């Protein structure tokens, strides 16, 4: 079974600074997708970024980028120029071709003014 | 607007009672999911369904039941057999098959057992 591990329960960053959230996963699959979801205080889950395992290029969405290391089974999220609105829970997620999506325990990020 | 609607948003239940959480989507998605969220444990998969009249157990299916009689609807029943049902429940859907995989989520239902 696939597992997703987020080893940082809580993190904080100063506004305008850069922060990196860590995620590792375990799988025997070769083809899969990885995701980062954001859950603000409203509790609405919002997709931040996705990465296809067959793509070597790291995904980027504006201030959000990932560092995907397939051999190491690592998928970290970098948030640049942090904003107060980035304060949220961040979940790393994995999905292979069996179509069930597995989530990590989450990292609570606080952006300080 | 297309989306996923969960109801009720808040629900209180007495011990020993069954309760059903509703999840409806108008995104024409084939696959639907139920997750449970507890503090410090992230999202845990309860059940998922990839097609009408078919569903699979997730990691924590005990004490829960589902049905998928219509493509748009995937209700979750929390039975009295669930030992610790107080939690936040999230429903999600996606286009079936191996594609970009993005899940779209509802706003959640908060169940409290009194």
Tab-separated table of C-alpha atoms in Angstrom, chain B residues 35-105:
chain	number	residue	atom	x	y	z
B	35	UNK	CA	-12.630	11.008	3.574
B	36	UNK	CA	-12.542	11.468	7.304
B	37	UNK	CA	-10.382	14.219	8.789
B	38	UNK	CA	-9.185	14.188	12.393
B	39	UNK	CA	-6.665	16.581	13.938
B	40	UNK	CA	-3.105	15.436	13.296
B	41	UNK	CA	-4.127	12.556	11.038
B	42	UNK	CA	-4.811	14.214	7.741
B	43	UNK	CA	-7.418	12.725	5.455
B	44	UNK	CA	-8.195	9.031	5.678
B	45	UNK	CA	-10.103	7.232	2.947
B	46	UNK	CA	-13.389	5.638	3.990
B	47	UNK	CA	-14.934	4.510	0.705
B	48	UNK	CA	-14.658	5.338	-2.951
B	49	UNK	CA	-16.673	4.575	-6.048
B	50	UNK	CA	-15.469	4.652	-9.625
B	51	UNK	CA	-18.785	3.882	-11.263
B	52	UNK	CA	-22.485	3.625	-10.457
B	53	UNK	CA	-23.447	0.563	-8.410
B	54	UNK	CA	-19.852	-0.179	-7.467
B	55	UNK	CA	-17.674	0.961	-4.562
B	56	UNK	CA	-14.535	-0.094	-2.694
B	57	UNK	CA	-13.509	0.089	0.935
B	58	UNK	CA	-10.768	2.446	1.944
B	59	UNK	CA	-8.547	2.235	5.001
B	60	UNK	CA	-11.214	2.919	7.639
B	61	UNK	CA	-14.485	1.512	6.258
B	62	UNK	CA	-15.587	-0.245	9.443
B	63	UNK	CA	-18.735	1.322	10.870
B	64	UNK	CA	-19.582	3.106	7.628
B	65	UNK	CA	-21.709	2.219	4.611
B	66	UNK	CA	-22.274	3.842	1.227
B	67	UNK	CA	-24.408	3.484	-1.871
B	68	UNK	CA	-23.988	4.670	-5.431
B	69	UNK	CA	-27.333	4.367	-7.150
B	70	UNK	CA	-26.891	7.507	-9.218
B	71	UNK	CA	-23.820	9.054	-10.793
B	72	UNK	CA	-24.468	12.355	-9.041
B	73	UNK	CA	-24.926	11.022	-5.524
B	74	UNK	CA	-22.735	9.164	-3.029
B	75	UNK	CA	-24.274	9.240	0.465
B	76	UNK	CA	-22.341	8.053	3.501
B	77	UNK	CA	-24.063	6.422	6.473
B	78	UNK	CA	-22.279	6.508	9.796
B	79	UNK	CA	-23.654	3.573	11.735
B	80	UNK	CA	-23.821	2.944	15.446
B	81	UNK	CA	-20.979	0.451	14.937
B	82	UNK	CA	-18.539	3.309	14.332
B	83	UNK	CA	-16.804	3.678	17.693
B	84	UNK	CA	-15.597	7.251	17.382
B	85	UNK	CA	-17.667	9.020	14.735
B	86	UNK	CA	-17.040	12.629	15.783
B	87	UNK	CA	-15.008	14.062	12.908
B	88	UNK	CA	-14.997	16.260	9.841
B	89	UNK	CA	-16.112	14.405	6.699
B	90	UNK	CA	-15.103	15.412	3.194
B	91	UNK	CA	-16.629	14.225	-0.062
B	92	UNK	CA	-14.719	14.523	-3.327
B	93	UNK	CA	-15.059	13.592	-6.968
B	94	UNK	CA	-12.937	13.301	-10.084
B	95	UNK	CA	-13.076	12.158	-13.670
B	96	UNK	CA	-12.517	8.413	-13.634
B	97	UNK	CA	-9.573	6.751	-15.257
B	98	UNK	CA	-5.876	7.433	-15.051
B	99	UNK	CA	-5.596	11.090	-15.968
B	100	UNK	CA	-4.535	14.244	-14.222
B	101	UNK	CA	-6.217	12.931	-11.134
B	102	UNK	CA	-7.324	16.133	-9.472
B	103	UNK	CA	-9.931	15.685	-6.759
B	104	UNK	CA	-12.617	18.322	-6.337
B	105	UNK	CA	-13.883	18.643	-2.778
